[in-house]
Amino acid sequence: MTVIVSFGLQKGGVGKTTTTGITAFLLAKTKRVLVVDLDGQGNLTRMLSGQNKNTFENTVYEAIKYRNTENCITVLSEKLHLIPANDDISQISTVLDINSDKRLHVLADILHPVRSYYDYILLDLPPALSEQTLIGLTASDYTVTMLQTEPFAYYALEDYLETCQVVQKKYNPNLKLAGILSVLLNSRSSLDQSILERVRTDYEDIVFESVIKRKSRLKELAITGITDKTKADRQALQEYNDFVQELVERVQEK
Ligand SMILES: Nc1ncnc2c1ncn2[C@@H]1O[C@H](COP(=O)(O)OP(=O)(O)OP(=O)(O)O)[C@@H](O)[C@H]1O
Ligand SMILES: [Mg+2]
């Protein structure tokens, strides 16, 4: 059965795209994965394809505008496919029917014909509680949100969870929170550790056991593309391996 998982938080630069990209890479070793970039920055498009977002003519915007998904799928490898994004996505509201209650179901609708081909469809959401985020959440079975261990992160997390509840009530009763993934800014900082402990106390087992630490090799992957050829790469990806295992267990058992 296909599971659609989005990665979101309206706060910028918290590791959503990195997490979506690496999760897709790791899952695609054995499963069929489609990744949908819903952010006009096109960072995920670049990270996975190695190409500038402007080289793509058939993006998620075209898929929605022409209701033609297959035309907009870029095959990256046998098991890893991508629907890219570029700045065109900012015009998305012009191609939605503003009079329809079902306007936010547009992504769910266009994914429907291709959905059963994949084991996982991963959605990278932009850093805003925008229409793209609402469309993405309306299409999701699960959402993963991020917590960076810094003082303001808490407020963003609360707002995101509230938005998920609204979407679940109004548009997508199927939406579930897969969990909160902690990204440690500095594993040696006692403030970071105490924020992590507070999140664990407040949100208990919603928080994934796996914690992603700040590593310069992970940052480089955004430029080099994701690989696990060297020992250093595999070490850098180890925490993500643990996270993906946990994620798979959660979305299968719920
Ligand atoms: N664990 C990590 N260690 C080191 N650098 C990281 C880590 N995770 C992400 N980064 C870097 O932090 C920056 C922001 O990450 P990313 O783009 O994944 O966040 P984002 O939440 O998708 O951002 P935006 O909100 O702008 O879409 C990038 O330069 C990325 O390479
Ligand atoms: Mg991003």
mmCIF file of C-alpha atoms and ligand atoms in Angstrom:
data_model
loop_
_atom_site.group_PDB
_atom_site.id
_atom_site.type_symbol
_atom_site.label_atom_id
_atom_site.label_comp_id
_atom_site.label_asym_id
_atom_site.label_seq_id
_atom_site.Cartn_x
_atom_site.Cartn_y
_atom_site.Cartn_z
ATOM 1 C CA MET A 1 0.000 0.000 0.000
ATOM 2 C CA THR A 2 1.225 3.488 -0.817
ATOM 3 C CA VAL A 3 1.941 5.879 2.027
ATOM 4 C CA ILE A 4 2.162 9.638 1.436
ATOM 5 C CA VAL A 5 4.381 11.423 3.969
ATOM 6 C CA SER A 6 5.029 15.166 4.098
ATOM 7 C CA PHE A 7 7.880 16.947 5.890
ATOM 8 C CA GLY A 8 6.880 20.352 7.150
ATOM 9 C CA LEU A 9 7.299 23.273 9.494
ATOM 10 C CA GLN A 10 6.726 26.909 8.660
ATOM 11 C CA LYS A 11 10.102 27.845 10.109
ATOM 12 C CA GLY A 12 12.906 28.155 7.577
ATOM 13 C CA GLY A 13 16.145 26.206 7.468
ATOM 14 C CA VAL A 14 15.276 23.480 9.951
ATOM 15 C CA GLY A 15 16.244 20.489 7.811
ATOM 16 C CA LYS A 16 12.950 19.632 6.055
ATOM 17 C CA THR A 17 14.462 19.368 2.579
ATOM 18 C CA THR A 18 17.583 17.544 3.748
ATOM 19 C CA THR A 19 15.395 15.066 5.625
ATOM 20 C CA THR A 20 13.016 14.537 2.683
ATOM 21 C CA GLY A 21 15.921 14.015 0.271
ATOM 22 C CA ILE A 22 17.895 11.617 2.452
ATOM 23 C CA THR A 23 14.768 9.681 3.452
ATOM 24 C CA ALA A 24 13.872 9.279 -0.231
ATOM 25 C CA PHE A 25 17.414 8.154 -1.056
ATOM 26 C CA LEU A 26 17.434 5.554 1.713
ATOM 27 C CA LEU A 27 13.918 4.244 1.055
ATOM 28 C CA ALA A 28 14.597 3.959 -2.684
ATOM 29 C CA LYS A 29 17.248 1.303 -2.031
ATOM 30 C CA THR A 30 14.423 -1.199 -1.756
ATOM 31 C CA LYS A 31 11.118 0.635 -2.324
ATOM 32 C CA ARG A 32 9.577 2.645 -5.147
ATOM 33 C CA VAL A 33 9.614 6.292 -4.155
ATOM 34 C CA LEU A 34 8.161 9.446 -5.699
ATOM 35 C CA VAL A 35 9.305 12.769 -4.266
ATOM 36 C CA VAL A 36 7.269 15.914 -4.808
ATOM 37 C CA ASP A 37 8.990 19.250 -4.321
ATOM 38 C CA LEU A 38 6.371 21.762 -3.167
ATOM 39 C CA ASP A 39 8.796 24.597 -2.509
ATOM 40 C CA GLY A 40 9.600 27.187 -5.176
ATOM 41 C CA GLN A 41 13.154 27.413 -3.840
ATOM 42 C CA GLY A 42 13.627 24.064 -5.625
ATOM 43 C CA ASN A 43 16.257 22.962 -3.113
ATOM 44 C CA LEU A 44 15.084 19.362 -3.111
ATOM 45 C CA THR A 45 14.918 19.379 -6.899
ATOM 46 C CA ARG A 46 18.547 20.471 -6.991
ATOM 47 C CA MET A 47 19.678 18.120 -4.226
ATOM 48 C CA LEU A 48 18.217 15.025 -5.876
ATOM 49 C CA SER A 49 18.659 15.823 -9.578
ATOM 50 C CA GLY A 50 21.874 17.853 -9.429
ATOM 51 C CA GLN A 51 20.235 20.305 -11.835
ATOM 52 C CA ASN A 52 19.120 23.872 -11.510
ATOM 53 C CA LYS A 53 15.372 24.159 -10.910
ATOM 54 C CA ASN A 54 14.998 26.370 -14.012
ATOM 55 C CA THR A 55 16.065 23.541 -16.323
ATOM 56 C CA PHE A 56 12.763 21.805 -15.617
ATOM 57 C CA GLU A 57 9.765 22.681 -17.737
ATOM 58 C CA ASN A 58 7.417 20.118 -16.313
ATOM 59 C CA THR A 59 7.095 20.859 -12.647
ATOM 60 C CA VAL A 60 4.486 20.352 -9.966
ATOM 61 C CA TYR A 61 2.875 23.612 -11.120
ATOM 62 C CA GLU A 62 2.329 22.185 -14.636
ATOM 63 C CA ALA A 63 1.107 18.908 -13.138
ATOM 64 C CA ILE A 64 -1.545 20.845 -11.228
ATOM 65 C CA LYS A 65 -2.355 23.309 -13.997
ATOM 66 C CA TYR A 66 -2.903 20.631 -16.652
ATOM 67 C CA ARG A 67 -3.957 17.878 -14.240
ATOM 68 C CA ASN A 68 -1.316 15.719 -15.895
ATOM 69 C CA THR A 69 1.035 14.119 -13.405
ATOM 70 C CA GLU A 70 2.813 11.517 -15.520
ATOM 71 C CA ASN A 71 4.232 14.165 -17.847
ATOM 72 C CA CYS A 72 5.871 15.906 -14.919
ATOM 73 C CA ILE A 73 7.688 12.947 -13.376
ATOM 74 C CA THR A 74 11.478 12.959 -13.779
ATOM 75 C CA VAL A 75 13.024 9.503 -13.426
ATOM 76 C CA LEU A 76 16.186 9.839 -11.311
ATOM 77 C CA SER A 77 16.819 6.114 -10.981
ATOM 78 C CA GLU A 78 14.767 2.971 -11.334
ATOM 79 C CA LYS A 79 13.158 3.390 -7.922
ATOM 80 C CA LEU A 80 13.482 7.120 -7.316
ATOM 81 C CA HIS A 81 11.274 9.553 -9.211
ATOM 82 C CA LEU A 82 10.804 13.298 -8.757
ATOM 83 C CA ILE A 83 8.207 15.931 -9.521
ATOM 84 C CA PRO A 84 10.368 19.081 -9.451
ATOM 85 C CA ALA A 85 9.481 22.633 -8.464
ATOM 86 C CA ASN A 86 10.603 26.078 -9.485
ATOM 87 C CA ASP A 87 9.298 29.634 -9.045
ATOM 88 C CA ASP A 88 6.200 28.839 -11.144
ATOM 89 C CA ILE A 89 4.677 27.319 -8.041
ATOM 90 C CA SER A 90 4.015 30.833 -6.711
ATOM 91 C CA GLN A 91 1.229 31.085 -9.321
ATOM 92 C CA ILE A 92 -0.504 28.014 -8.039
ATOM 93 C CA SER A 93 -3.511 29.867 -6.646
ATOM 94 C CA THR A 94 -4.307 31.157 -10.155
ATOM 95 C CA VAL A 95 -5.009 27.621 -11.372
ATOM 96 C CA LEU A 96 -7.116 26.543 -8.414
ATOM 97 C CA ASP A 97 -10.856 26.880 -8.423
ATOM 98 C CA ILE A 98 -11.413 29.422 -5.667
ATOM 99 C CA ASN A 99 -15.114 28.638 -5.526
ATOM 100 C CA SER A 100 -14.615 24.985 -4.810
ATOM 101 C CA ASP A 101 -14.444 23.400 -1.364
ATOM 102 C CA LYS A 102 -12.216 20.802 -2.948
ATOM 103 C CA ARG A 103 -9.604 23.333 -4.043
ATOM 104 C CA LEU A 104 -7.057 22.075 -1.519
ATOM 105 C CA HIS A 105 -7.515 18.475 -2.691
ATOM 106 C CA VAL A 106 -5.790 19.235 -5.968
ATOM 107 C CA LEU A 107 -2.497 17.498 -5.135
ATOM 108 C CA ALA A 108 -4.271 14.458 -3.700
ATOM 109 C CA ASP A 109 -6.318 14.317 -6.916
ATOM 110 C CA ILE A 110 -3.413 14.548 -9.327
ATOM 111 C CA LEU A 111 -1.381 11.977 -7.368
ATOM 112 C CA HIS A 112 -4.260 9.540 -7.406
ATOM 113 C CA PRO A 113 -3.592 8.039 -10.891
ATOM 114 C CA VAL A 114 0.100 7.354 -10.161
ATOM 115 C CA ARG A 115 -0.183 6.641 -6.451
ATOM 116 C CA SER A 116 -0.431 2.861 -6.564
ATOM 117 C CA TYR A 117 2.809 2.547 -8.557
ATOM 118 C CA TYR A 118 4.817 3.757 -5.540
ATOM 119 C CA ASP A 119 5.425 2.439 -2.047
ATOM 120 C CA TYR A 120 6.125 5.923 -0.697
ATOM 121 C CA ILE A 121 5.351 9.423 -1.924
ATOM 122 C CA LEU A 122 7.300 12.075 -0.002
ATOM 123 C CA LEU A 123 6.350 15.754 -0.041
ATOM 124 C CA ASP A 124 8.779 18.553 0.823
ATOM 125 C CA LEU A 125 6.751 21.485 2.166
ATOM 126 C CA PRO A 126 7.845 25.139 2.069
ATOM 127 C CA PRO A 127 8.665 27.214 5.180
ATOM 128 C CA ALA A 128 5.240 28.872 5.422
ATOM 129 C CA LEU A 129 1.705 27.933 6.373
ATOM 130 C CA SER A 130 0.823 28.735 2.771
ATOM 131 C CA GLU A 131 -1.530 27.228 0.219
ATOM 132 C CA GLN A 132 1.229 24.825 -0.867
ATOM 133 C CA THR A 133 1.518 23.554 2.698
ATOM 134 C CA LEU A 134 -2.251 23.133 2.991
ATOM 135 C CA ILE A 135 -2.387 21.299 -0.341
ATOM 136 C CA GLY A 136 0.470 19.066 0.783
ATOM 137 C CA LEU A 137 -1.130 18.272 4.133
ATOM 138 C CA THR A 138 -4.457 17.584 2.442
ATOM 139 C CA ALA A 139 -2.691 14.979 0.281
ATOM 140 C CA SER A 140 -0.736 13.385 3.167
ATOM 141 C CA ASP A 141 -1.432 10.222 5.121
ATOM 142 C CA TYR A 142 1.296 11.226 7.579
ATOM 143 C CA THR A 143 3.307 14.311 8.311
ATOM 144 C CA VAL A 144 6.695 14.587 9.984
ATOM 145 C CA THR A 145 7.619 17.855 11.625
ATOM 146 C CA MET A 146 10.996 19.053 12.767
ATOM 147 C CA LEU A 147 12.249 20.537 15.975
ATOM 148 C CA GLN A 148 15.518 22.360 15.964
ATOM 149 C CA THR A 149 16.902 22.735 19.433
ATOM 150 C CA GLU A 150 16.627 26.472 19.665
ATOM 151 C CA PRO A 151 14.344 28.543 21.870
ATOM 152 C CA PHE A 152 11.886 29.834 19.200
ATOM 153 C CA ALA A 153 11.393 26.437 17.629
ATOM 154 C CA TYR A 154 8.731 25.532 20.146
ATOM 155 C CA TYR A 155 6.261 28.169 18.980
ATOM 156 C CA ALA A 156 6.611 27.127 15.342
ATOM 157 C CA LEU A 157 5.987 23.521 16.336
ATOM 158 C CA GLU A 158 2.786 24.403 18.183
ATOM 159 C CA ASP A 159 1.479 26.414 15.204
ATOM 160 C CA TYR A 160 2.277 23.616 12.793
ATOM 161 C CA LEU A 161 0.496 21.013 14.894
ATOM 162 C CA GLU A 162 -2.511 23.314 15.150
ATOM 163 C CA THR A 163 -2.585 23.726 11.353
ATOM 164 C CA CYS A 164 -2.437 19.935 10.975
ATOM 165 C CA GLN A 165 -5.458 19.621 13.261
ATOM 166 C CA VAL A 166 -7.408 22.158 11.183
ATOM 167 C CA VAL A 167 -6.525 20.351 7.935
ATOM 168 C CA GLN A 168 -7.456 17.031 9.480
ATOM 169 C CA LYS A 169 -10.832 18.364 10.593
ATOM 170 C CA LYS A 170 -11.732 20.307 7.473
ATOM 171 C CA TYR A 171 -10.043 18.612 4.542
ATOM 172 C CA ASN A 172 -8.293 15.342 5.303
ATOM 173 C CA PRO A 173 -9.557 13.118 8.135
ATOM 174 C CA ASN A 174 -6.845 10.657 7.143
ATOM 175 C CA LEU A 175 -3.969 12.934 8.181
ATOM 176 C CA LYS A 176 -1.842 11.616 11.052
ATOM 177 C CA LEU A 177 1.250 12.960 12.753
ATOM 178 C CA ALA A 178 4.053 10.462 12.186
ATOM 179 C CA GLY A 179 6.224 12.257 14.718
ATOM 180 C CA ILE A 180 8.552 15.083 15.627
ATOM 181 C CA LEU A 181 12.148 14.737 14.446
ATOM 182 C CA SER A 182 14.721 16.544 16.560
ATOM 183 C CA VAL A 183 17.605 18.190 14.832
ATOM 184 C CA LEU A 184 20.322 19.037 17.323
ATOM 185 C CA LEU A 185 22.091 22.214 16.491
ATOM 186 C CA ASN A 186 24.931 21.337 18.808
ATOM 187 C CA SER A 187 25.061 18.007 20.550
ATOM 188 C CA ARG A 188 27.530 19.325 23.154
ATOM 189 C CA SER A 189 25.419 22.302 24.183
ATOM 190 C CA SER A 190 23.537 21.881 27.422
ATOM 191 C CA LEU A 191 20.829 24.298 26.212
ATOM 192 C CA ASP A 192 20.207 22.112 23.154
ATOM 193 C CA GLN A 193 20.036 19.049 25.381
ATOM 194 C CA SER A 194 17.584 20.722 27.754
ATOM 195 C CA ILE A 195 15.300 21.805 24.872
ATOM 196 C CA LEU A 196 15.363 18.230 23.613
ATOM 197 C CA GLU A 197 14.445 16.958 27.075
ATOM 198 C CA ARG A 198 11.582 19.427 27.327
ATOM 199 C CA VAL A 199 10.168 18.303 23.981
ATOM 200 C CA ARG A 200 10.393 14.700 25.087
ATOM 201 C CA THR A 201 8.563 15.520 28.315
ATOM 202 C CA ASP A 202 5.837 17.500 26.554
ATOM 203 C CA TYR A 203 5.338 15.339 23.474
ATOM 204 C CA GLU A 204 6.508 11.983 24.865
ATOM 205 C CA ASP A 205 6.698 9.192 22.325
ATOM 206 C CA ILE A 206 5.505 11.415 19.467
ATOM 207 C CA VAL A 207 9.157 12.478 19.341
ATOM 208 C CA PHE A 208 11.267 10.069 17.304
ATOM 209 C CA GLU A 209 14.006 8.308 19.288
ATOM 210 C CA SER A 210 16.436 9.139 16.505
ATOM 211 C CA VAL A 211 18.072 12.542 16.714
ATOM 212 C CA ILE A 212 19.848 14.142 13.764
ATOM 213 C CA LYS A 213 23.034 15.897 14.836
ATOM 214 C CA ARG A 214 24.624 18.792 13.054
ATOM 215 C CA LYS A 215 27.281 17.409 10.735
ATOM 216 C CA SER A 216 29.203 19.253 8.074
ATOM 217 C CA ARG A 217 29.082 16.197 5.773
ATOM 218 C CA LEU A 218 25.274 16.386 5.767
ATOM 219 C CA LYS A 219 25.485 19.994 4.656
ATOM 220 C CA GLU A 220 27.835 19.038 1.827
ATOM 221 C CA LEU A 221 25.317 16.527 0.503
ATOM 222 C CA ALA A 222 23.196 19.447 -0.629
ATOM 223 C CA ILE A 223 25.973 20.316 -3.070
ATOM 224 C CA THR A 224 27.431 16.936 -3.961
ATOM 225 C CA GLY A 225 24.120 15.098 -4.076
ATOM 226 C CA ILE A 226 23.343 12.253 -1.705
ATOM 227 C CA THR A 227 25.744 9.306 -1.836
ATOM 228 C CA ASP A 228 26.825 6.569 0.517
ATOM 229 C CA LYS A 229 29.893 5.419 -1.365
ATOM 230 C CA THR A 230 32.491 6.321 1.245
ATOM 231 C CA LYS A 231 32.706 5.328 4.889
ATOM 232 C CA ALA A 232 32.378 8.999 5.850
ATOM 233 C CA ASP A 233 29.114 9.248 3.865
ATOM 234 C CA ARG A 234 27.731 6.144 5.517
ATOM 235 C CA GLN A 235 28.646 7.472 8.945
ATOM 236 C CA ALA A 236 26.996 10.796 8.168
ATOM 237 C CA LEU A 237 23.823 8.993 7.086
ATOM 238 C CA GLN A 238 23.686 6.594 10.031
ATOM 239 C CA GLU A 239 21.290 8.674 12.142
ATOM 240 C CA TYR A 240 19.021 9.035 9.128
ATOM 241 C CA ASN A 241 19.075 5.249 8.669
ATOM 242 C CA ASP A 242 17.770 4.916 12.218
ATOM 243 C CA PHE A 243 15.134 7.579 11.605
ATOM 244 C CA VAL A 244 13.911 5.944 8.389
ATOM 245 C CA GLN A 245 13.590 2.601 10.134
ATOM 246 C CA GLU A 246 11.519 4.224 12.888
ATOM 247 C CA LEU A 247 9.407 6.108 10.355
ATOM 248 C CA VAL A 248 8.654 2.963 8.370
ATOM 249 C CA GLU A 249 7.602 1.143 11.546
ATOM 250 C CA ARG A 250 5.333 4.003 12.571
ATOM 251 C CA VAL A 251 3.559 4.399 9.249
ATOM 252 C CA GLN A 252 3.032 0.670 8.957
ATOM 253 C CA GLU A 253 1.651 0.050 12.407
ATOM 254 C CA LYS A 254 -0.695 3.030 12.726
HETATM 255 N N1 LIG B 1 22.020 17.742 10.265
HETATM 256 C C1 LIG B 1 22.548 18.747 9.591
HETATM 257 N N2 LIG B 1 23.850 19.094 9.791
HETATM 258 C C2 LIG B 1 24.389 20.127 9.106
HETATM 259 N N3 LIG B 1 23.762 20.893 8.231
HETATM 260 C C3 LIG B 1 22.465 20.610 7.990
HETATM 261 C C4 LIG B 1 21.794 19.530 8.645
HETATM 262 N N4 LIG B 1 20.500 19.497 8.191
HETATM 263 C C5 LIG B 1 20.393 20.499 7.301
HETATM 264 N N5 LIG B 1 21.550 21.173 7.170
HETATM 265 C C6 LIG B 1 21.822 22.361 6.354
HETATM 266 O O1 LIG B 1 21.018 23.421 6.870
HETATM 267 C C7 LIG B 1 20.477 24.207 5.813
HETATM 268 C C8 LIG B 1 18.959 24.168 5.877
HETATM 269 O O2 LIG B 1 18.533 22.826 5.657
HETATM 270 P P1 LIG B 1 17.279 22.477 4.747
HETATM 271 O O3 LIG B 1 17.345 23.214 3.459
HETATM 272 O O4 LIG B 1 17.169 21.012 4.719
HETATM 273 O O5 LIG B 1 16.145 23.094 5.662
HETATM 274 P P2 LIG B 1 14.656 23.470 5.260
HETATM 275 O O6 LIG B 1 13.870 23.383 6.526
HETATM 276 O O7 LIG B 1 14.200 22.646 4.126
HETATM 277 O O8 LIG B 1 14.811 24.965 4.788
HETATM 278 P P3 LIG B 1 13.664 25.872 4.102
HETATM 279 O O9 LIG B 1 12.732 26.180 5.198
HETATM 280 O O10 LIG B 1 14.399 27.064 3.567
HETATM 281 O O11 LIG B 1 13.033 25.037 3.023
HETATM 282 C C9 LIG B 1 21.040 23.618 4.528
HETATM 283 O O12 LIG B 1 22.190 24.333 4.194
HETATM 284 C C10 LIG B 1 21.402 22.193 4.905
HETATM 285 O O13 LIG B 1 22.434 21.667 4.116
HETATM 286 MG MG MG B 2 13.312 23.257 2.312
#
